[in-house]
Each structure stands twice: as C-alpha cells, then as structure tokens.
Tab-separated table of C-alpha atoms in Angstrom:
chain	number	residue	atom	x	y	z
A	955	MET	CA	10.656	-43.471	41.919
A	956	ARG	CA	13.537	-41.161	41.159
A	957	PHE	CA	14.183	-43.066	37.948
A	958	GLY	CA	10.541	-42.556	36.935
A	959	ILE	CA	10.712	-38.850	37.659
A	960	LEU	CA	14.019	-38.582	35.804
A	961	SER	CA	12.622	-40.500	32.817
A	962	ALA	CA	9.546	-38.263	32.686
A	963	GLY	CA	11.758	-35.173	32.843
A	964	LEU	CA	13.980	-36.458	30.058
A	965	CYS	CA	10.923	-37.229	27.901
A	966	ALA	CA	9.533	-33.749	28.472
A	967	ALA	CA	12.893	-32.226	27.610
A	968	ALA	CA	13.097	-34.345	24.481
A	969	VAL	CA	9.617	-33.276	23.353
A	970	ALA	CA	10.476	-29.619	24.006
A	971	ALA	CA	13.701	-29.995	22.066
A	972	LEU	CA	11.852	-31.541	19.161
A	973	GLY	CA	9.413	-28.614	19.241
A	974	VAL	CA	12.267	-26.108	19.132
A	975	THR	CA	13.915	-28.080	16.347
A	976	ASP	CA	10.705	-28.178	14.304
A	977	HIS	CA	10.215	-24.425	14.793
A	978	ALA	CA	13.815	-23.766	13.769
A	979	LYS	CA	13.368	-25.943	10.693
A	980	ALA	CA	10.183	-24.080	9.749
A	981	GLN	CA	11.913	-20.733	10.189
A	982	GLY	CA	14.860	-21.962	8.177
A	983	SER	CA	12.592	-23.239	5.431
A	984	VAL	CA	10.774	-19.884	5.205
A	985	GLU	CA	14.041	-17.963	5.273
A	986	ASN	CA	15.539	-20.127	2.531
A	987	PHE	CA	12.467	-19.528	0.386
A	988	TYR	CA	12.494	-15.737	0.706
A	989	LYS	CA	16.229	-15.071	0.779
A	990	GLY	CA	17.390	-13.256	-2.366
A	991	ARG	CA	13.864	-13.298	-3.823
A	992	ASN	CA	11.684	-10.535	-5.238
A	993	VAL	CA	8.165	-10.600	-3.804
A	994	ASP	CA	5.412	-8.889	-5.798
A	995	LEU	CA	3.159	-6.558	-3.830
A	996	ILE	CA	-0.003	-6.030	-5.890
A	997	VAL	CA	-2.246	-2.986	-5.529
A	998	GLY	CA	-5.547	-2.937	-7.391
A	999	TYR	CA	-5.465	0.752	-8.274
A	1000	ASN	CA	-3.554	3.266	-10.385
A	1001	PRO	CA	-0.481	5.110	-9.074
A	1002	GLY	CA	-1.109	8.315	-7.172
A	1003	GLY	CA	-4.088	7.317	-5.023
A	1004	GLY	CA	-4.514	6.327	-1.393
A	1005	TYR	CA	-4.312	2.578	-1.943
A	1006	ASP	CA	-1.098	3.060	-3.898
A	1007	ALA	CA	0.399	5.217	-1.122
A	1008	TYR	CA	-0.344	2.599	1.543
A	1009	THR	CA	1.014	-0.242	-0.584
A	1010	ARG	CA	4.283	1.499	-1.374
A	1011	LEU	CA	4.696	2.507	2.265
A	1012	LEU	CA	4.362	-1.126	3.337
A	1013	GLY	CA	6.706	-2.196	0.550
A	1014	ARG	CA	9.449	0.082	1.867
A	1015	HIS	CA	9.467	-1.498	5.324
A	1016	MET	CA	7.902	-4.966	5.625
A	1017	GLY	CA	10.767	-6.771	3.909
A	1018	ARG	CA	12.960	-6.235	6.979
A	1019	TYR	CA	10.637	-8.418	9.042
A	1020	ILE	CA	10.177	-11.300	6.584
A	1021	PRO	CA	12.663	-14.161	7.173
A	1022	GLY	CA	15.291	-13.937	4.433
A	1023	LYS	CA	14.576	-10.218	3.936
A	1024	PRO	CA	13.256	-10.382	0.343
A	1025	ASN	CA	12.929	-7.366	-1.921
A	1026	LEU	CA	9.297	-6.203	-2.122
A	1027	VAL	CA	8.221	-4.854	-5.514
A	1028	ALA	CA	4.991	-2.832	-5.662
A	1029	LYS	CA	2.990	-3.409	-8.849
A	1030	ASN	CA	-0.206	-1.640	-9.902
A	1031	MET	CA	-3.003	-3.788	-11.326
A	1032	PRO	CA	-6.017	-1.471	-11.755
A	1033	GLY	CA	-9.328	-2.633	-13.143
A	1034	ALA	CA	-13.004	-2.720	-12.129
A	1035	GLY	CA	-12.456	-1.004	-8.793
A	1036	SER	CA	-9.667	-3.508	-7.897
A	1037	LEU	CA	-11.749	-6.585	-8.836
A	1038	LYS	CA	-9.110	-7.520	-11.409
A	1039	SER	CA	-6.404	-7.733	-8.740
A	1040	ALA	CA	-8.652	-9.724	-6.377
A	1041	ASN	CA	-9.387	-12.317	-9.050
A	1042	TYR	CA	-5.691	-12.441	-9.932
A	1043	LEU	CA	-4.600	-13.037	-6.341
A	1044	PHE	CA	-7.164	-15.787	-5.841
A	1045	ASN	CA	-6.889	-17.651	-9.147
A	1046	ILE	CA	-3.659	-16.816	-10.997
A	1047	ALA	CA	-0.973	-15.613	-8.600
A	1048	PRO	CA	1.560	-18.239	-7.458
A	1049	LYS	CA	0.426	-19.899	-4.240
A	1050	ASP	CA	3.877	-20.082	-2.734
A	1051	GLY	CA	4.054	-16.776	-0.832
A	1052	SER	CA	5.937	-14.868	-3.528
A	1053	VAL	CA	2.939	-12.632	-4.290
A	1054	TYR	CA	0.531	-10.801	-2.015
A	1055	GLY	CA	-1.438	-7.601	-2.271
A	1056	MET	CA	-4.337	-5.319	-1.490
A	1057	PHE	CA	-7.707	-4.672	-3.092
A	1058	ALA	CA	-10.752	-2.792	-1.804
A	1059	GLY	CA	-12.627	-4.449	1.033
A	1060	GLY	CA	-15.838	-3.657	-0.809
A	1061	ILE	CA	-14.757	-6.011	-3.578
A	1062	ALA	CA	-14.793	-8.803	-1.008
A	1063	MET	CA	-18.453	-7.933	-0.382
A	1064	ASP	CA	-19.224	-8.282	-4.086
A	1065	ALA	CA	-18.695	-12.011	-3.721
A	1066	LEU	CA	-21.642	-12.030	-1.305
A	1067	ILE	CA	-23.858	-9.418	-2.951
A	1068	GLY	CA	-23.463	-10.822	-6.471
A	1069	GLY	CA	-23.689	-9.294	-9.925
A	1070	LYS	CA	-19.943	-9.010	-10.450
A	1071	LYS	CA	-17.395	-11.416	-11.870
A	1072	THR	CA	-16.003	-12.248	-8.459
A	1073	ASN	CA	-14.248	-15.525	-9.030
A	1074	PHE	CA	-13.229	-15.936	-5.404
A	1075	ASP	CA	-14.421	-16.538	-1.855
A	1076	PRO	CA	-12.883	-13.853	0.402
A	1077	ARG	CA	-13.122	-16.175	3.406
A	1078	LYS	CA	-10.526	-18.433	1.783
A	1079	PHE	CA	-7.874	-15.755	1.367
A	1080	ASN	CA	-4.932	-15.797	3.782
A	1081	TRP	CA	-5.449	-12.307	5.207
A	1082	LEU	CA	-2.424	-10.659	6.819
A	1083	GLY	CA	-4.299	-7.749	8.377
A	1084	SER	CA	-5.135	-4.147	7.555
A	1085	MET	CA	-2.959	-1.054	7.871
A	1086	THR	CA	-5.898	0.997	9.102
A	1087	GLU	CA	-9.611	1.035	9.730
A	1088	SER	CA	-10.970	3.380	7.093
A	1089	SER	CA	-13.232	6.371	7.587
A	1090	SER	CA	-14.847	7.695	4.434
A	1091	ALA	CA	-17.152	10.550	3.509
A	1092	CYS	CA	-18.871	12.495	0.759
A	1093	TRP	CA	-17.151	15.793	0.025
A	1094	ALA	CA	-18.479	18.828	-1.864
A	1095	TRP	CA	-16.280	21.378	-3.637
A	1096	HIS	CA	-16.477	24.763	-1.961
A	1097	THR	CA	-18.060	26.482	-4.997
A	1098	SER	CA	-20.655	23.744	-5.623
A	1099	GLY	CA	-23.377	25.251	-3.458
A	1100	PHE	CA	-23.694	22.071	-1.360
A	1101	THR	CA	-23.002	22.587	2.326
A	1102	SER	CA	-24.822	19.668	3.991
A	1103	PHE	CA	-26.411	16.319	3.215
A	1104	ASP	CA	-29.806	18.007	3.386
A	1105	ASP	CA	-28.878	19.872	0.211
A	1106	VAL	CA	-28.320	16.552	-1.614
A	1107	MET	CA	-31.758	15.437	-0.499
A	1108	LYS	CA	-33.245	18.432	-2.324
A	1109	LYS	CA	-31.229	18.800	-5.536
A	1110	GLU	CA	-29.006	16.766	-7.845
A	1111	MET	CA	-25.286	16.676	-7.143
A	1112	LEU	CA	-22.702	15.421	-9.652
A	1113	VAL	CA	-20.058	13.159	-8.119
A	1114	GLY	CA	-17.129	11.588	-9.934
A	1115	ALA	CA	-16.336	7.872	-9.832
A	1116	THR	CA	-14.004	5.304	-11.330
A	1117	SER	CA	-15.995	2.195	-12.184
A	1118	GLY	CA	-19.528	1.238	-11.235
A	1119	GLY	CA	-18.252	-1.257	-8.692
A	1120	SER	CA	-16.000	1.165	-6.814
A	1121	SER	CA	-16.952	2.851	-3.551
A	1122	THR	CA	-16.972	6.183	-5.376
A	1123	ALA	CA	-19.971	4.924	-7.379
A	1124	ALA	CA	-21.584	2.236	-5.236
A	1125	TRP	CA	-21.858	4.312	-2.094
A	1126	PRO	CA	-23.696	7.359	-3.459
A	1127	ARG	CA	-26.043	5.014	-5.360
A	1128	SER	CA	-26.766	3.147	-2.132
A	1129	MET	CA	-27.614	6.391	-0.380
A	1130	ASN	CA	-29.933	7.303	-3.257
A	1131	TYR	CA	-31.765	3.999	-2.866
A	1132	PHE	CA	-31.998	3.779	0.916
A	1133	LEU	CA	-32.073	7.443	1.955
A	1134	GLY	CA	-33.535	9.210	-1.088
A	1135	SER	CA	-30.533	11.413	-1.869
A	1136	LYS	CA	-29.988	12.832	-5.352
A	1137	PHE	CA	-26.413	11.981	-6.264
A	1138	LYS	CA	-25.729	11.663	-9.981
A	1139	VAL	CA	-22.716	9.407	-10.472
A	1140	ILE	CA	-20.348	10.134	-13.383
A	1141	THR	CA	-18.065	7.110	-13.928
A	1142	GLY	CA	-14.957	6.650	-16.051
A	1143	TYR	CA	-12.327	8.613	-14.171
A	1144	ARG	CA	-8.855	7.159	-13.767
A	1145	GLY	CA	-8.485	6.415	-10.081
A	1146	SER	CA	-9.077	8.806	-7.205
A	1147	ALA	CA	-6.419	11.097	-8.663
A	1148	GLY	CA	-8.543	11.471	-11.799
A	1149	ILE	CA	-11.673	12.211	-9.775
A	1150	THR	CA	-10.019	14.810	-7.561
A	1151	LEU	CA	-8.663	16.572	-10.650
A	1152	ALA	CA	-12.195	16.625	-12.087
A	1153	VAL	CA	-13.451	18.129	-8.813
A	1154	GLU	CA	-10.823	20.872	-8.976
A	1155	ARG	CA	-11.751	21.592	-12.596
A	1156	GLU	CA	-15.401	21.660	-11.501
A	1157	GLU	CA	-16.381	18.978	-13.998
A	1158	VAL	CA	-18.148	17.386	-11.033
A	1159	GLN	CA	-19.274	18.900	-7.749
A	1160	GLY	CA	-17.737	16.423	-5.369
A	1161	ILE	CA	-16.718	12.890	-4.527
A	1162	CYS	CA	-18.107	10.123	-2.294
A	1163	GLY	CA	-16.306	7.046	-1.009
A	1164	TYR	CA	-13.163	9.138	-0.468
A	1165	PHE	CA	-11.267	8.138	2.652
A	1166	LEU	CA	-10.203	10.755	5.172
A	1167	SER	CA	-6.740	9.172	5.195
A	1168	SER	CA	-6.529	9.659	1.409
A	1169	ILE	CA	-7.563	13.287	1.464
A	1170	ARG	CA	-5.042	13.990	4.220
A	1171	SER	CA	-2.212	12.300	2.343
A	1172	ARG	CA	-3.024	13.240	-1.269
A	1173	LYS	CA	-4.930	16.527	-0.941
A	1174	PRO	CA	-3.982	18.141	2.401
A	1175	GLN	CA	-4.447	21.637	0.933
A	1176	TRP	CA	-8.132	20.873	0.391
A	1177	LEU	CA	-8.579	20.667	4.144
A	1178	LYS	CA	-6.153	23.438	5.034
A	1179	ASP	CA	-7.729	25.925	2.601
A	1180	LYS	CA	-11.288	24.661	3.202
A	1181	LYS	CA	-11.730	23.754	-0.450
A	1182	VAL	CA	-14.115	20.921	0.403
A	1183	ILE	CA	-17.029	20.429	2.776
A	1184	MET	CA	-17.823	17.073	4.380
A	1185	LEU	CA	-21.517	16.313	3.766
A	1186	ILE	CA	-21.958	12.911	5.379
A	1187	GLN	CA	-19.734	10.277	6.938
A	1188	GLU	CA	-19.918	6.839	5.347
A	1189	ALA	CA	-19.139	5.082	8.617
A	1190	LYS	CA	-20.730	3.539	11.708
A	1191	VAL	CA	-19.488	6.214	14.107
A	1192	ARG	CA	-18.546	9.854	13.720
A	1193	HIS	CA	-14.878	10.621	13.270
A	1194	PRO	CA	-13.567	12.585	16.269
A	1195	ASP	CA	-12.382	15.381	13.973
A	1196	TYR	CA	-15.902	15.787	12.522
A	1197	PRO	CA	-18.266	15.443	15.491
A	1198	ASN	CA	-21.017	17.549	13.869
A	1199	VAL	CA	-21.320	15.638	10.586
A	1200	PRO	CA	-23.847	12.740	10.650
A	1201	THR	CA	-23.140	9.182	9.520
A	1202	VAL	CA	-25.194	7.111	7.100
A	1203	PHE	CA	-25.969	4.665	9.904
A	1204	GLU	CA	-27.585	7.453	11.913
A	1205	LEU	CA	-29.929	8.138	9.001
A	1206	ALA	CA	-30.894	4.484	8.503
A	1207	LYS	CA	-34.650	4.138	9.001
A	1208	ASP	CA	-34.719	0.562	10.375
A	1209	ASP	CA	-32.668	-2.520	11.264
A	1210	LYS	CA	-32.806	-3.916	7.723
A	1211	THR	CA	-31.308	-0.716	6.352
A	1212	ARG	CA	-28.575	-0.855	8.973
A	1213	GLN	CA	-27.855	-4.466	7.970
A	1214	ALA	CA	-27.670	-3.352	4.348
A	1215	PHE	CA	-25.322	-0.523	5.267
A	1216	ASN	CA	-23.115	-3.022	7.088
A	1217	LEU	CA	-22.539	-4.745	3.734
A	1218	VAL	CA	-22.077	-1.533	1.766
A	1219	PHE	CA	-20.090	0.564	4.256
A	1220	GLY	CA	-19.230	-1.745	7.175
A	1221	TRP	CA	-16.278	-3.384	5.458
A	1222	GLN	CA	-14.240	-0.290	6.322
A	1223	VAL	CA	-13.206	-2.163	9.452
A	1224	MET	CA	-11.034	-4.030	6.931
A	1225	GLY	CA	-9.639	-0.671	5.839
A	1226	ARG	CA	-6.567	-1.297	3.726
A	1227	PRO	CA	-6.376	-5.117	3.867
A	1228	PHE	CA	-3.469	-7.183	2.589
A	1229	THR	CA	-3.703	-10.849	1.738
A	1230	LEU	CA	-1.835	-13.830	0.403
A	1231	PRO	CA	-3.578	-16.112	-2.091
A	1232	PRO	CA	-5.254	-19.276	-0.777
A	1233	GLY	CA	-3.130	-22.409	-0.693
A	1234	VAL	CA	0.117	-20.792	0.501
A	1235	PRO	CA	2.049	-23.088	2.889
A	1236	ALA	CA	1.017	-22.497	6.505
A	1237	ASP	CA	4.537	-21.676	7.753
A	1238	ARG	CA	4.902	-18.909	5.168
A	1239	VAL	CA	1.454	-17.530	5.984
A	1240	ALA	CA	2.369	-17.421	9.678
A	1241	ALA	CA	5.686	-15.723	8.930
A	1242	MET	CA	4.044	-13.120	6.701
A	1243	ARG	CA	1.337	-12.370	9.266
A	1244	LYS	CA	3.977	-11.847	11.930
A	1245	ALA	CA	6.061	-9.694	9.592
A	1246	PHE	CA	3.035	-7.559	8.735
A	1247	TRP	CA	2.123	-6.986	12.374
A	1248	ASP	CA	5.729	-6.305	13.422
A	1249	THR	CA	5.944	-3.714	10.649
A	1250	MET	CA	2.874	-1.910	12.017
A	1251	GLY	CA	4.832	-1.089	15.174
A	1252	ASP	CA	8.130	-0.223	13.491
A	1253	LYS	CA	9.325	3.323	14.319
A	1254	LYS	CA	10.761	4.003	10.856
A	1255	PHE	CA	7.550	2.757	9.242
A	1256	LEU	CA	5.394	4.963	11.476
A	1257	ALA	CA	7.613	8.003	10.855
A	1258	ASP	CA	7.414	7.381	7.100
A	1259	GLY	CA	3.633	7.085	7.333
A	1260	LYS	CA	3.420	10.345	9.248
A	1261	LYS	CA	5.588	12.022	6.632
A	1262	ILE	CA	3.223	11.103	3.801
A	1263	ARG	CA	0.186	11.837	6.002
A	1264	VAL	CA	-1.446	8.402	6.089
A	1265	THR	CA	-3.356	7.085	9.088
A	1266	ILE	CA	-2.048	3.900	10.694
A	1267	ARG	CA	-4.681	2.161	12.844
A	1268	PRO	CA	-3.894	-1.507	12.154
A	1269	ARG	CA	-6.344	-4.385	12.342
A	1270	THR	CA	-5.384	-8.061	12.691
A	1271	TRP	CA	-6.187	-10.802	10.210
A	1272	LYS	CA	-8.543	-12.234	12.820
A	1273	GLN	CA	-10.562	-8.987	12.816
A	1274	VAL	CA	-10.817	-9.115	9.026
A	1275	ASN	CA	-12.049	-12.713	9.158
A	1276	ALA	CA	-14.521	-11.851	11.925
A	1277	TYR	CA	-16.161	-9.139	9.804
A	1278	LEU	CA	-16.441	-11.488	6.831
A	1279	GLU	CA	-18.045	-14.216	8.932
A	1280	GLU	CA	-20.537	-11.679	10.315
A	1281	ALA	CA	-21.377	-10.371	6.838
A	1282	TRP	CA	-22.025	-13.870	5.508
A	1283	LYS	CA	-24.746	-14.304	8.136
A	1284	THR	CA	-26.786	-11.421	6.655
A	1285	PRO	CA	-30.356	-12.470	5.692
A	1286	LYS	CA	-30.808	-13.166	1.973
A	1287	SER	CA	-33.644	-10.654	1.788
A	1288	VAL	CA	-31.283	-7.878	2.908
A	1289	ILE	CA	-28.587	-8.981	0.469
A	1290	LYS	CA	-31.164	-8.788	-2.318
A	1291	THR	CA	-32.051	-5.170	-1.445
A	1292	VAL	CA	-28.358	-4.235	-1.635
A	1293	PHE	CA	-28.126	-5.990	-5.002
A	1294	VAL	CA	-30.978	-3.827	-6.289
A	1295	ALA	CA	-29.685	-0.657	-4.588
A	1296	LEU	CA	-26.400	-0.988	-6.449
A	1297	GLY	CA	-28.242	-1.320	-9.750
A	1298	ARG	CA	-26.953	-4.808	-10.415
A	1299	ASP	CA	-30.377	-6.148	-11.338
A	1300	LYS	CA	-30.541	-3.612	-14.178
A	1301	ALA	CA	-26.974	-4.383	-15.219
A	1302	MET	CA	-27.790	-8.076	-15.481
A	1303	LYS	CA	-30.863	-7.342	-17.610
A	1304	ARG	CA	-28.753	-5.229	-19.971
A	1305	LYS	CA	-26.223	-8.034	-20.326
A	1306	LYS	CA	-28.952	-10.551	-21.129
A	1307	LYS	CA	-30.366	-8.264	-23.842
A	1308	LYS	CA	-26.924	-7.900	-25.422
A	1309	LYS	CA	-26.495	-11.681	-25.545
A	1310	LYS	CA	-29.823	-12.015	-27.369
C-alpha cells in the first residue's frame, strides 16, 4: 500500500516537474527569440496625434516586460483612417512576434459593415488588450456659434476630418442619418493634428470623433481656456466630467438605432487596442499579452502617462474579443442601415461608374 502511495506521489512529482520544465523551455524559447531584437510597433496614424502618443508611451515601457527585453521601435503607417496598417498587420507583417501595432477599433468594424478594402477578419487577430476605453465627443470652437447639439439639428456645422473612413468623418455622418443633424464633413486633413489646426484657424467650426484623452493630452489649453464646447458625447454613458452633455445612445429613437450605434460608436470599449498578427506562435502571444498587462500597472509607465496627460483605463484582450463576438451577432438588416448611413452604398456606385 505504501509502495502504491509512494509510486503515485513520484508520478505526480514527475508530471509536475515536466510541466515546470516545459514552461521553462517555452520561456527560454521566447526569451531567445526576443533578446537583442528590434520589434516594430506600428501605429496607423501620423505623428502628433492621440494614437501616436499612446503608441510611443507603450514603446517606452513594454520592452522591460517582454522576455529578452527587445528594443521597441514605433513606426507610423498612416492611410485610410488606419486601414492601411490593419491590412499590413494581418497580411504582410511577419507572423513571428517581431511586429505588432495599433489601428482604430472602428476599422475592425469595417470588416463587418463592408464597403472598405478590409482584407482581414478582426476576430483572427491576436489582441493584446487596450490601453484605455475611449470616450469621444463632438466639439465646437468657441466662436462658431454652436453651443449645444440642438444647434446642429437646426443649422449646418462644418467639421474637419481625415479620410471618409475615420471616426472624424463616419461619426458625424452617422448622426446625420440616424438623428437628423446637419454636420457637413470636410475631409482631407492630415491626422487629428491637421484638423485641430484647421479648427484654430476657423477653417472649420469643430471636430467630431475626437477622444477626450486626446484633447487632454494634445490640446489641454482648449479645455483650460474654454476654447471648445462639447456638443454631444459619442459614447454609451456620460463621462463623469461632463454629466450634463447627452450621449448619442440617449438620443437613439429605437432598439435598431441603438444596435446600429453599437457598431458605429460601441467599439470604443476597445479604445486603443494593440494586436499581433494572426499566426504568431502561441507562446509568444502569451508572453506579449502578459507583458502588455504588466506594463499597464507599471509605476513608471503610469507616471509617464500622467505627464503627457493620457488616460489609462486598460481593457484585456478577452474584453476586446467579447465586443467583437457581440458585434458579429448584429442582425444583417441593422448592418445594412449602417452601411447606408456611412454613405458606402453611394461610394460603391461611384466606383462602378468609374470602372465603366
């Protein structure tokens, strides 16, 4: 009997030892891969904007938590509201863990909504997590004459945007379609920095799809000197600092509109999401996810973030995946209304005419 118990104990110990050995080997393998290596950290926007600030902040700190402590190199890859970087990460970037990056969560929704050259399935990315849950709004310049969303329901307001697929363009157009607002979107500006400069020059009267975290980090004087007025919050719930400004979800007339808004605005739960390409070895994905999350609690990282005035409210990779799975259950009829609201039906017709 004792021999049996002893044998069972030895077997258990042997299995445990093998488990520890396998874990050590995996850690060693990941460390050997990353040691002395440069890892590219792609951001789908121009320098100077909010996405760029978050990416470079992460790049200054996350390397300490990756086995082998590689050197992280931030690289800008702007184009089509970050669609270019998303397609690159999914289809072209090496699938060995040496490249990861961030693009707008709304671009992930384009793969569901359609009408864009989204050559990827966002559910197949190896998401690491998000540095924050975003909270966005429409802002009016103080001399524009717009002081509330009711004003935009009555008269035309010029808002600047980058590309047609960016939140700065897609969101005001969605509000026009579903709520009857009168935003006139002027595209072609170079990143959020280009739009904010146009606002200051009064080329346009405001900006939509501009995150509160971005305005606090890039344009703090706007808030301090009351240069801008928040008209409406593009979020599910009111931000605690703006309890008297309504959200788009509050103005939704029915459940279908709220479902549509979940596709257009709801992805902000993804905030500033970072991902590895699909096909990266599982041990490297696990190591990078752990490194990302450990960085989110790092004191030096948090102090650096506070210094540059960015909000850190991290979300796990599981939360990102959960939102995507929920979005993909949206009825096709609702997805079609969003497609039309964003003007993609008209864009497709124009493309067909050009081909003829």
